[in-house]
Tab-separated table of C-alpha atoms in Angstrom:
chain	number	residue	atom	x	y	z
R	1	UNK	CA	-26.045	22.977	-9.948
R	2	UNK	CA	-28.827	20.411	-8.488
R	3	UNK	CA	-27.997	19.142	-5.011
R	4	UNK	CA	-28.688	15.385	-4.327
R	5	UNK	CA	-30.804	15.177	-1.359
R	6	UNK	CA	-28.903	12.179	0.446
R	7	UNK	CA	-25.541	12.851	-0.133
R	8	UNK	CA	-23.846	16.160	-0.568
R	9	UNK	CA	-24.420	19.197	1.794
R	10	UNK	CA	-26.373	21.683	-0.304
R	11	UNK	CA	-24.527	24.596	0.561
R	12	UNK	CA	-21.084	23.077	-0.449
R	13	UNK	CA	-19.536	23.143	-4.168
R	14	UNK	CA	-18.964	19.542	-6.143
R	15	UNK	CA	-15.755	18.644	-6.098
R	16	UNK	CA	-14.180	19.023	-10.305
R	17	UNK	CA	-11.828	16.031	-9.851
R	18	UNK	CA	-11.326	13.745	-12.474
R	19	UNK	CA	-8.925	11.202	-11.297
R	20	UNK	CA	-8.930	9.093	-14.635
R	21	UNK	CA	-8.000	12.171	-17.102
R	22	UNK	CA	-5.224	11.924	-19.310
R	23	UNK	CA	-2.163	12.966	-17.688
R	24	UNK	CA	-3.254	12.753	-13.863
R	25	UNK	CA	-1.315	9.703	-13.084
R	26	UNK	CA	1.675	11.030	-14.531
R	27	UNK	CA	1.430	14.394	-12.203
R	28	UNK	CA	-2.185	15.028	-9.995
R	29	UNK	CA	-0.451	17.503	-8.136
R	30	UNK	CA	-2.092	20.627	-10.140
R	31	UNK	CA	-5.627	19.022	-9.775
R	32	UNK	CA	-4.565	18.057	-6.075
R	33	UNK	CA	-3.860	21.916	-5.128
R	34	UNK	CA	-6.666	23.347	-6.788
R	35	UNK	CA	-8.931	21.169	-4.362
R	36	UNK	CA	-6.710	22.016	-1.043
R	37	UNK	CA	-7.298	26.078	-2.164
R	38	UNK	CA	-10.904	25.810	-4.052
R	39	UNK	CA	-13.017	23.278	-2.039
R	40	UNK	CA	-10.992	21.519	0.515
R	41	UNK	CA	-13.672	19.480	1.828
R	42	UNK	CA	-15.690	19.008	-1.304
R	43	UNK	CA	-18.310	15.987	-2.546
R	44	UNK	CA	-17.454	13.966	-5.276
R	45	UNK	CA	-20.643	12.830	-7.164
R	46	UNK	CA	-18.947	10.024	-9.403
R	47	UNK	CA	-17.223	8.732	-6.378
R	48	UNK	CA	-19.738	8.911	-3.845
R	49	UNK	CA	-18.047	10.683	-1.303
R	50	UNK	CA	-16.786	13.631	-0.001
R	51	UNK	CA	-12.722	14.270	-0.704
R	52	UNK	CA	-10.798	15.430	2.189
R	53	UNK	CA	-7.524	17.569	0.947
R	54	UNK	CA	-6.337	19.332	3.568
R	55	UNK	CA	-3.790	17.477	6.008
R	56	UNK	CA	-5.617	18.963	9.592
R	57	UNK	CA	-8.792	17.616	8.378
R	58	UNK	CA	-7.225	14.361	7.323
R	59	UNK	CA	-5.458	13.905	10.411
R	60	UNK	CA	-8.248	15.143	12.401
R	61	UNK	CA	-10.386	12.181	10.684
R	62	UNK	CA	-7.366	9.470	11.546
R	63	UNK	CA	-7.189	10.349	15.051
R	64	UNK	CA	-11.003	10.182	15.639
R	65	UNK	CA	-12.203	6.572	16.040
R	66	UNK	CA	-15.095	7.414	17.828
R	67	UNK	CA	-17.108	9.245	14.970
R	68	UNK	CA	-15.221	7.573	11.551
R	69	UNK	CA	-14.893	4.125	10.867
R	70	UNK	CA	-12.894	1.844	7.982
R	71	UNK	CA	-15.489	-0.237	8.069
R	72	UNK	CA	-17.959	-0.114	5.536
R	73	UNK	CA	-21.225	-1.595	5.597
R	74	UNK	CA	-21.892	-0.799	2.203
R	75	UNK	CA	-19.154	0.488	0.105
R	76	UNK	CA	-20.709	2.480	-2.821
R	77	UNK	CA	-17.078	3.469	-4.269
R	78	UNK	CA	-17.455	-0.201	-5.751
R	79	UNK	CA	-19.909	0.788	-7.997
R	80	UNK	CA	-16.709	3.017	-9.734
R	81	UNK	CA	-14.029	-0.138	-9.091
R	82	UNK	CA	-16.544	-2.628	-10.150
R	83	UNK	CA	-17.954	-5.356	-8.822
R	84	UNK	CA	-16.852	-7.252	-5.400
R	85	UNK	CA	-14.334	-9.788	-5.149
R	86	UNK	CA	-14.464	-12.614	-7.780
R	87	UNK	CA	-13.506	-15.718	-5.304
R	88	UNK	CA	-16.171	-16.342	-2.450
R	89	UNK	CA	-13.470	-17.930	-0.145
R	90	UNK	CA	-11.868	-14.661	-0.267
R	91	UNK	CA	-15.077	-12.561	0.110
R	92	UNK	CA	-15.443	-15.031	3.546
R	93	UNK	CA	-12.542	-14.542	4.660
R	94	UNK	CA	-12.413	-10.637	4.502
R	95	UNK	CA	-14.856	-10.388	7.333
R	96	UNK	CA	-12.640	-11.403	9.613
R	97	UNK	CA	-10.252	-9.225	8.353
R	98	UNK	CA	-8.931	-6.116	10.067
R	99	UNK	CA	-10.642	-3.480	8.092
R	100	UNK	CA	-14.030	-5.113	8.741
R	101	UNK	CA	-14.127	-5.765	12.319
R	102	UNK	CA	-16.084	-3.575	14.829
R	103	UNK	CA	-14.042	-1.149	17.315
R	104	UNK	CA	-13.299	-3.782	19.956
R	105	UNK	CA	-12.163	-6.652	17.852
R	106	UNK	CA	-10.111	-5.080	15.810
R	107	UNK	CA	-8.165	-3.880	18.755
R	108	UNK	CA	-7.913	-7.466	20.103
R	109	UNK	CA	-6.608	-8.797	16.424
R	110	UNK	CA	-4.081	-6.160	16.087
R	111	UNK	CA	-2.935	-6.457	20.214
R	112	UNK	CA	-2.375	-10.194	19.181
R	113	UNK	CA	-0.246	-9.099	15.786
R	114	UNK	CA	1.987	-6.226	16.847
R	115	UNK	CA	4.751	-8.570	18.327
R	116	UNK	CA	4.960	-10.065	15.254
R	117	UNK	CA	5.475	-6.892	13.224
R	118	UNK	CA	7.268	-5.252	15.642
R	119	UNK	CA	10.716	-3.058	13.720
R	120	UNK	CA	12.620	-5.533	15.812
R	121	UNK	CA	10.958	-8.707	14.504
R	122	UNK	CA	11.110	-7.297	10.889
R	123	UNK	CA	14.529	-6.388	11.096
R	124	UNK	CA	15.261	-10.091	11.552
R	125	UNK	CA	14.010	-10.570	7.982
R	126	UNK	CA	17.091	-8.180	6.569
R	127	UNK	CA	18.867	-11.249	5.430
R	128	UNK	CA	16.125	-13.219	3.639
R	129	UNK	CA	15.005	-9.872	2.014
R	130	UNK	CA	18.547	-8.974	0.799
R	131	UNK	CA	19.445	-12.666	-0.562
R	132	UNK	CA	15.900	-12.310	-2.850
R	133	UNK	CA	16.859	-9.064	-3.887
R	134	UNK	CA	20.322	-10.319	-4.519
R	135	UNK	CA	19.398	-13.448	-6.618
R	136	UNK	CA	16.583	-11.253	-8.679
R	137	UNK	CA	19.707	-8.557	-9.474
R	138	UNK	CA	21.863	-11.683	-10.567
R	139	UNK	CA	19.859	-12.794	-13.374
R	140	UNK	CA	19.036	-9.367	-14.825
R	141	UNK	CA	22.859	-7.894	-14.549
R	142	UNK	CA	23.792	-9.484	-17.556
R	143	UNK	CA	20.929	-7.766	-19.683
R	144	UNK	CA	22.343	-4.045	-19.596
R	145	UNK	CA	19.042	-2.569	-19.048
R	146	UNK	CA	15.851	-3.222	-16.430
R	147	UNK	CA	12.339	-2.755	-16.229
R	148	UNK	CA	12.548	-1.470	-12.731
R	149	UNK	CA	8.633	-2.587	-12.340
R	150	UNK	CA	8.071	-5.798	-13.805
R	151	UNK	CA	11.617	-7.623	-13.523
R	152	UNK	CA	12.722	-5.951	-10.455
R	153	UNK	CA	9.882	-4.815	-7.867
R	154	UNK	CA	7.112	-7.076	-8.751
R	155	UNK	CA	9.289	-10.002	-8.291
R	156	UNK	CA	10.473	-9.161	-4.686
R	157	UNK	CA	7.009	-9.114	-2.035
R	158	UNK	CA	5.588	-12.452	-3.056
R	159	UNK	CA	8.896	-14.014	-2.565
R	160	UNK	CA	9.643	-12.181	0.866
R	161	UNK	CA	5.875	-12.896	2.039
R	162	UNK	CA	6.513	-16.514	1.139
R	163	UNK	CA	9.747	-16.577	2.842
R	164	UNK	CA	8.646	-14.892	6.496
R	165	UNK	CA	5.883	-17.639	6.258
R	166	UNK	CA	8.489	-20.359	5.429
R	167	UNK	CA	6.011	-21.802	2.498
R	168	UNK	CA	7.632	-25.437	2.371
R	169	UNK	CA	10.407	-26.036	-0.566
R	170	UNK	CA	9.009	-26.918	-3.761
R	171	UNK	CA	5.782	-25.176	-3.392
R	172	UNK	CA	6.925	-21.379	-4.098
R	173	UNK	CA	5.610	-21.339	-7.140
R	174	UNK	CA	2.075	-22.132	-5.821
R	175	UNK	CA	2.450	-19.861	-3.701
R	176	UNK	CA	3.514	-16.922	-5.993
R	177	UNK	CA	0.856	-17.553	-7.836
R	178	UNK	CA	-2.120	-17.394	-4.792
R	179	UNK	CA	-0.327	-13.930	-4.241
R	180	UNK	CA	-0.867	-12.439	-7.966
R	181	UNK	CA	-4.425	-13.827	-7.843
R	182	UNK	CA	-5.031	-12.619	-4.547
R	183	UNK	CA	-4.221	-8.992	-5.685
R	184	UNK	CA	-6.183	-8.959	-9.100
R	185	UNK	CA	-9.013	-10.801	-7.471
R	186	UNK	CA	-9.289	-6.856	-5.479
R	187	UNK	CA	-9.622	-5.430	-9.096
R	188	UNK	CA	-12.187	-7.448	-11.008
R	189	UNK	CA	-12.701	-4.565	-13.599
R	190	UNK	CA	-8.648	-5.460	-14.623
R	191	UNK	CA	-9.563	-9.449	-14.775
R	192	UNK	CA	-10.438	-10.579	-18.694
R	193	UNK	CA	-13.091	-13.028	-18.493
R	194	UNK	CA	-11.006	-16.346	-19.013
R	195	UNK	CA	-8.525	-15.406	-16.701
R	196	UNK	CA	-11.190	-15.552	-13.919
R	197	UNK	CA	-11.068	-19.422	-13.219
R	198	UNK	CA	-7.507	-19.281	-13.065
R	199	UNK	CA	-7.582	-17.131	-10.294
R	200	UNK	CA	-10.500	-18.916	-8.854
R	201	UNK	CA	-8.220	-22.026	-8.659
R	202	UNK	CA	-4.972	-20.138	-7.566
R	203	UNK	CA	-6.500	-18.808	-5.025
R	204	UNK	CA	-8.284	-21.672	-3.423
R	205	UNK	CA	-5.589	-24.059	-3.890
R	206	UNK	CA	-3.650	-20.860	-2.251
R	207	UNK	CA	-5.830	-21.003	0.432
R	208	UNK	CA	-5.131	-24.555	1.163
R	209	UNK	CA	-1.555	-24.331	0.800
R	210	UNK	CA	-1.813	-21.335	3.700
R	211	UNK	CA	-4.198	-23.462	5.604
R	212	UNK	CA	-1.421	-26.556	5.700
R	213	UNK	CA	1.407	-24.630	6.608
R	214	UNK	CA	-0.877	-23.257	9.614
R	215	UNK	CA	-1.875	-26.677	10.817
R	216	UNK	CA	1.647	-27.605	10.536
R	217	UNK	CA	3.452	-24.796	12.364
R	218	UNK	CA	1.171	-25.310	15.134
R	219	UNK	CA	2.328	-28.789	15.357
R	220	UNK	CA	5.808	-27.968	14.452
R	221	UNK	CA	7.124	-24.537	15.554
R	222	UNK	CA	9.505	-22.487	14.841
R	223	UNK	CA	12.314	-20.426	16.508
R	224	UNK	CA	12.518	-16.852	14.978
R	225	UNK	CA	9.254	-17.846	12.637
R	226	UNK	CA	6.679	-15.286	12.132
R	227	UNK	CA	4.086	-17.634	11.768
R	228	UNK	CA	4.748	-19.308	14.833
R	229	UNK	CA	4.826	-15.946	16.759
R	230	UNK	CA	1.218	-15.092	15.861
R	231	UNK	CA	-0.254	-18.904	16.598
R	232	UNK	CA	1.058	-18.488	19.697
R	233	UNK	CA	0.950	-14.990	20.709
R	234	UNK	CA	-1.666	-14.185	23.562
R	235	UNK	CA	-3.259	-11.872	25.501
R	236	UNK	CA	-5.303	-13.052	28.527
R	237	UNK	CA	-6.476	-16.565	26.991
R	238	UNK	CA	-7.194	-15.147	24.118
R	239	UNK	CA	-5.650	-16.341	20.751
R	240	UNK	CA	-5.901	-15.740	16.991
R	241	UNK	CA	-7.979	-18.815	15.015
R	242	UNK	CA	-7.214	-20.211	12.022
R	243	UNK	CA	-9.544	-17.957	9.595
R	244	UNK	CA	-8.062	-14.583	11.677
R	245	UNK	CA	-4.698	-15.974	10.142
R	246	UNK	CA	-5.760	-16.317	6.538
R	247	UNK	CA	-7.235	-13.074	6.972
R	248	UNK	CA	-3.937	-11.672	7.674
R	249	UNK	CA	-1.951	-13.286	5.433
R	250	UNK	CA	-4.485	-11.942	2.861
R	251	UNK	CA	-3.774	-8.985	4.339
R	252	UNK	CA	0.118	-8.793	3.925
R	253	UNK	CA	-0.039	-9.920	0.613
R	254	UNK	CA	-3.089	-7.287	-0.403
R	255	UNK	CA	-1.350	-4.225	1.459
R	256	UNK	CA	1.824	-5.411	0.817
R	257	UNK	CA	1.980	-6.355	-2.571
R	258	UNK	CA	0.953	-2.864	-4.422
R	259	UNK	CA	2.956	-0.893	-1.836
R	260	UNK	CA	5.819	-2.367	-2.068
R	261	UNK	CA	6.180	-2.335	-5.706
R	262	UNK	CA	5.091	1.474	-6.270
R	263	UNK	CA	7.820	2.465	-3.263
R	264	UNK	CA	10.496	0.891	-5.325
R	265	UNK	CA	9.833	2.061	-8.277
R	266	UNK	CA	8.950	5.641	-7.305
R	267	UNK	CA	12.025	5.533	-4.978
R	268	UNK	CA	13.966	4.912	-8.253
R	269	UNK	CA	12.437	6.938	-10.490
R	270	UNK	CA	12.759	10.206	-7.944
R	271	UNK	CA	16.454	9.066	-7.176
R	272	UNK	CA	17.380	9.136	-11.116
R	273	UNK	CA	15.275	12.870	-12.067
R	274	UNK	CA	17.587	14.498	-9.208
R	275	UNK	CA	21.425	13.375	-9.865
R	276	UNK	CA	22.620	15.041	-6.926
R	277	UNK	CA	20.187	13.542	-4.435
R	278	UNK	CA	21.160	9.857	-6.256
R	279	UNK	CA	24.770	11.277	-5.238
R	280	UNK	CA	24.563	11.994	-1.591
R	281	UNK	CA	22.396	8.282	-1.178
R	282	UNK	CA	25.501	6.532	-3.063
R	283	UNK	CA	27.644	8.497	-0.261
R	284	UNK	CA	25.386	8.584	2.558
R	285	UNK	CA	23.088	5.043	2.587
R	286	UNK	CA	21.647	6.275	5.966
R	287	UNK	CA	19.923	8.579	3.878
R	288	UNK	CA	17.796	5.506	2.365
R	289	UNK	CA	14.848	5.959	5.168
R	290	UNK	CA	14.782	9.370	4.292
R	291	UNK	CA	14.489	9.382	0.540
R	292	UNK	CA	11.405	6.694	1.485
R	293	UNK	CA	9.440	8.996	3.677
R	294	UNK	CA	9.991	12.077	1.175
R	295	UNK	CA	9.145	9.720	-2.159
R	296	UNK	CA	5.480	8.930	0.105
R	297	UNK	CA	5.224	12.372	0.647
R	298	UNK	CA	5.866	14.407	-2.024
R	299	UNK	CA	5.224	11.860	-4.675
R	300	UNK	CA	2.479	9.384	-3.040
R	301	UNK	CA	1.448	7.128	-5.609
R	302	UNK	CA	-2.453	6.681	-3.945
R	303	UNK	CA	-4.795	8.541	-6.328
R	304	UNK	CA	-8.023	7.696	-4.583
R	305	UNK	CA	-7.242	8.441	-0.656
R	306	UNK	CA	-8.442	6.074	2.054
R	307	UNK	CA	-11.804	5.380	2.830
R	308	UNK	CA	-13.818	6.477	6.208
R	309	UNK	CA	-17.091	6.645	7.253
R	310	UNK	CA	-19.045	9.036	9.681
R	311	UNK	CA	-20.568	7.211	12.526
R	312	UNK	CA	-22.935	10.185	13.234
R	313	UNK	CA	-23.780	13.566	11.557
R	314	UNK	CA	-20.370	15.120	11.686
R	315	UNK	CA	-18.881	19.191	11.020
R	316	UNK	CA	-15.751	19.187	9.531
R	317	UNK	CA	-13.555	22.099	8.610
R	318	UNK	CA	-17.016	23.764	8.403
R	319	UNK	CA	-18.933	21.315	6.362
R	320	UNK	CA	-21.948	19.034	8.015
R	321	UNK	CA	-21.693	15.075	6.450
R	322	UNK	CA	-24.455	13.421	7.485
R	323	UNK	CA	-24.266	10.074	9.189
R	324	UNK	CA	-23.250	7.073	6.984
R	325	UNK	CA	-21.115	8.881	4.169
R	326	UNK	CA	-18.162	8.088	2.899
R	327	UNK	CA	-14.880	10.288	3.218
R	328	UNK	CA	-12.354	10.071	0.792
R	329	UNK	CA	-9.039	11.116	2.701
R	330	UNK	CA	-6.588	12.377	-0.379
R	331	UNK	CA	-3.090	11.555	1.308
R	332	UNK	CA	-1.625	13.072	-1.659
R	333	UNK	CA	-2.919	15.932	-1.489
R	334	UNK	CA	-2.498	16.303	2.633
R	335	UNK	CA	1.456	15.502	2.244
R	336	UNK	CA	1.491	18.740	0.026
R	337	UNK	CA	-0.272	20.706	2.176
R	338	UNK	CA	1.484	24.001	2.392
R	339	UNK	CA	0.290	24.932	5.724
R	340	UNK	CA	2.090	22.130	6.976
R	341	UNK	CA	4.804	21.244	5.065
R	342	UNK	CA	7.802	23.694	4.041
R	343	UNK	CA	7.817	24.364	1.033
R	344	UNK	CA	5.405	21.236	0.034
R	345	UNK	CA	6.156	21.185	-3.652
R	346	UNK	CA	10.098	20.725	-3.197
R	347	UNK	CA	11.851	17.489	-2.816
R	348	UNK	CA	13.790	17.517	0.584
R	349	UNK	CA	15.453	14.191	1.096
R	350	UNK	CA	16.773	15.430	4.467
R	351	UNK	CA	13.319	16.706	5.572
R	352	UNK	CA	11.943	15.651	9.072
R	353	UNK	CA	8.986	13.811	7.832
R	354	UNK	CA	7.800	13.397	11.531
R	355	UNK	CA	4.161	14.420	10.011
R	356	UNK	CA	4.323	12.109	7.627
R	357	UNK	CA	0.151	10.465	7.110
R	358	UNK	CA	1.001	8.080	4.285
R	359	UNK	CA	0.790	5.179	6.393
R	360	UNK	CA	-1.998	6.545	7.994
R	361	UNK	CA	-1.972	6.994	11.743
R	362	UNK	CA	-4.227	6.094	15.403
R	363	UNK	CA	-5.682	2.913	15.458
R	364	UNK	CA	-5.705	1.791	11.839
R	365	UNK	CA	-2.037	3.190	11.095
R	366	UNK	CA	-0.576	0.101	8.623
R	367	UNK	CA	0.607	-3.053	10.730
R	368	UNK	CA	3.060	-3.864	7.141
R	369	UNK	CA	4.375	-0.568	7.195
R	370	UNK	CA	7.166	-1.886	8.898
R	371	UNK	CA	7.959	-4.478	6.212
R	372	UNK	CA	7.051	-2.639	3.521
R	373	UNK	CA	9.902	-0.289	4.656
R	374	UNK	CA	12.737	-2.730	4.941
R	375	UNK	CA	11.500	-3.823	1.422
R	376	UNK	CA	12.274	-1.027	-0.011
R	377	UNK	CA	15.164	-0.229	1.635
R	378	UNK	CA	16.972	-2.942	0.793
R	379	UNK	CA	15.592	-3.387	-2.854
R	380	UNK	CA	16.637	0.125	-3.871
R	381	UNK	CA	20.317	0.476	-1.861
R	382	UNK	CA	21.258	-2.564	-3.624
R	383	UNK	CA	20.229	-1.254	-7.111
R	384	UNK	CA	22.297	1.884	-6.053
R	385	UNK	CA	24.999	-0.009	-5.135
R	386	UNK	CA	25.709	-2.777	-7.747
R	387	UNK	CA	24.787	-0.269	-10.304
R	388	UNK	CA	26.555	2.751	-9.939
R	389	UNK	CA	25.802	4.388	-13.473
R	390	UNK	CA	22.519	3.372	-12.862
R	391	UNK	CA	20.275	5.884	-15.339
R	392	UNK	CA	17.276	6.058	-16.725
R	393	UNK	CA	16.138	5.320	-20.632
R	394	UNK	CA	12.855	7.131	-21.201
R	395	UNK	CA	9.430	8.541	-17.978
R	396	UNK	CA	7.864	6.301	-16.573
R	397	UNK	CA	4.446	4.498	-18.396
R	398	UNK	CA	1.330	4.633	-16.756
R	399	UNK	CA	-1.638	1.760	-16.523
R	400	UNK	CA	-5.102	1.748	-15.687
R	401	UNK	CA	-5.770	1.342	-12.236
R	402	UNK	CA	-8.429	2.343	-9.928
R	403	UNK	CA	-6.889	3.427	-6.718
R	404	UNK	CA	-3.233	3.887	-7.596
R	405	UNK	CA	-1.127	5.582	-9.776
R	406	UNK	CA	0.306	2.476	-11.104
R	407	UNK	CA	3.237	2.658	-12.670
R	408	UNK	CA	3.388	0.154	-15.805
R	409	UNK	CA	6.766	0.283	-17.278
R	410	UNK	CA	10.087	2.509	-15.733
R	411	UNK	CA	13.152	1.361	-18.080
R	412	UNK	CA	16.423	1.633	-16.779
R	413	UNK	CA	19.967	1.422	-18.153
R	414	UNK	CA	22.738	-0.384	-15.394
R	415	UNK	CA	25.350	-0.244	-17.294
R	416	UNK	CA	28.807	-1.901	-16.321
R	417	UNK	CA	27.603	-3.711	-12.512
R	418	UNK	CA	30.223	-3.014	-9.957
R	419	UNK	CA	31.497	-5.972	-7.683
């Protein structure tokens, strides 16, 4: 096997990993454990980087801000996603987001978010969230059966996102649709052609929409208002401007969007393969945040890891990566790491999860996770509850995607709703 002379280390194996073969959406987890026991820390020639399957390394990568970065310079995985993002607004306004910014600013950014994001502040959000999820379950009760993913989860982050902003009446709609374009602007090799200056106009008239509603909460503010809390949140004279808030509210809806919808529906679908698990939540609801942790676990819907890049020549878990390469952390592989996890490979809804990576963790861990959380919470005990007989029709249908497993279709039956 020919090394190449700028990327991988010579003396280290390629990494066999096919991410897009038939089947691996459905269940990586073989593929996943044959690169934790064959080649841990192995490069992958297609993607450009080296995978990282083991949890100590991955962790040991997350913790170390000093010699990894998020931010990429030059990201050559894009040459496998496609090409950058469609709208140039957008492609603006991502360098002042989070995952761009240098060391030092993005500590000051995310100093100046926290209180905003805070379990406290989110939690104040529980009765928006549940009267969307409420008013989505009322007009599909009547139909006897649910597409868990397209009439039930999809519909639910745009709306909440829209509501913690407090998007004025009457422009929801616009506002829904900045949030689809938003996320397929992230996956141009998904966009046909003519759907691309629909999105370009979404997304700028989006942008203005955002913009307004800035301008007008400074002028107007809010009690209890998200919004409000970041324009006015500081830290020694130092405030967030007006493109560092469309960069976050890009954010939400980018991180937020896709993550929200895969927790549901993989919270469903695990709930309904294990009857007695879907018991003891129907009994216990406490037992919610559990069966959330264990779904991002054991059955993480990232295929592709998150991205880090070495800041000098590095050694890790016995492998030298030379300055400037990319790491591909495989959080689905790490959360089934048997040298960490008991007994990995079974489902444990009442498993401490105290280890848990999937949100990441140090510096960079996920300011939505939070929200994301609460989300999901709420969206699947109130599936669980109204619909007691709740079962499922036929697996789960997978879609192209390039960094998720993304679930296309997940049929349900509800049956007779209860009161």
């Amino acid at each position: 096997m020919s090394a190449n002379p700028t990327n991988p280390s010579e003396t280290r194996p390629m990494a066999q990993f096919n991410p897009y073969a038939p089947g691996f959406d459905a269940n990586p987890y073989p593929a996943l454990e044959k690169l934790r026991t064959e080649a841990p820390i192995s490069y992958w020639e297609q993607g450009r980087g080296w995978l990282v399957s083991r949890y100590e390394d991955a962790v040991a990568v997350l913790r170390d801000s000093k010699r990894f970065s998020p931010n990429r310079a030059d990201w050559e995985f894009a040459s496998v996603l496609g090409s950058a993002a469609l709208i140039p607004e957008l492609e603006e306004l991502n360098k002042s987001g989070l995952f761009a910014l240098n060391a030092q600013d993005h500590a000051r950014v995310r100093k100046l978010v926290s209180p905003a994001l805070t379990p406290r502040a989110i939690e104040r959000l529980r009765p928006e969230i549940q009267a969307i999820v409420d008013e989505i379950l009322d007009d599909v009760a009547a139909k006897g059966r649910l597409d868990v993913v397209n009439e039930f989860a999809e519909r639910i982050p745009a709306r909440v996102i829209g509501s913690m902003l407090k998007i004025p009446k009457g422009r929801e709609e616009l506002f829904q649709d900045f949030t689809n374009a938003v996320v397929k602007n992230f996956l141009p090799g998904l966009v046909a052609p003519e759907e691309q200056e629909i999105l370009r106009r979404h997304i700028r008239e989006g942008l203005t929409l955002v913009g307004e509603t800035i301008d007008d909460r400074r002028r107007n503010p809010l009690e209890n208002d998200i919004l409000t809390t970041l324009i006015q949140t500081e830290e020694q004279g130092d405030k967030l401007n007006k493109q560092e808030l469309l960069s976050l509210v890009s954010a939400l809806i980018v991180g937020g969007f896709e993550t929200t919808v895969h927790l549901i529906a993989f919270c469903v679908y695990n709930l309904l393969q294990r009857p007695e698990v879907l018991a003891q939540v129907k009994t216990e609801p406490e037992l919610l945040k559990n069966l959330i942790e264990e779904v991002l676990r054991f059955d993480n819907f990232g295929k592709m890891g998150i991205a880090r890049y070495t800041l000098e020549d590095v050694e890790l878990g016995g492998v030298h990566i030379k300055k400037g390469q990319m790491l591909l952390l495989m959080l689905n592989s790490a959360l089934r790491d048997e040298s960490t996890f008991d007994k990995a490979d079974v489902f444990d809804i009442r498993r401490n999860t105290n280890a848990s990576i999937a949100f990441g963790h140090g510096a960079h861990y996920c300011i939505g996770a939070n929200l994301a959380r609460l989300e999901v919470q709420i969206a699947v005990g109130t599936l669980v509850r109204r619909f007691p007989e709740l079962r499922l029709v036929k697996q789960p249908s997978f879609g192209p995607h390039p960094v998720i497993r993304r679930m296309e279709a997940l049929e349900v039956d509800l049956r007779s709703p209860s009161a």
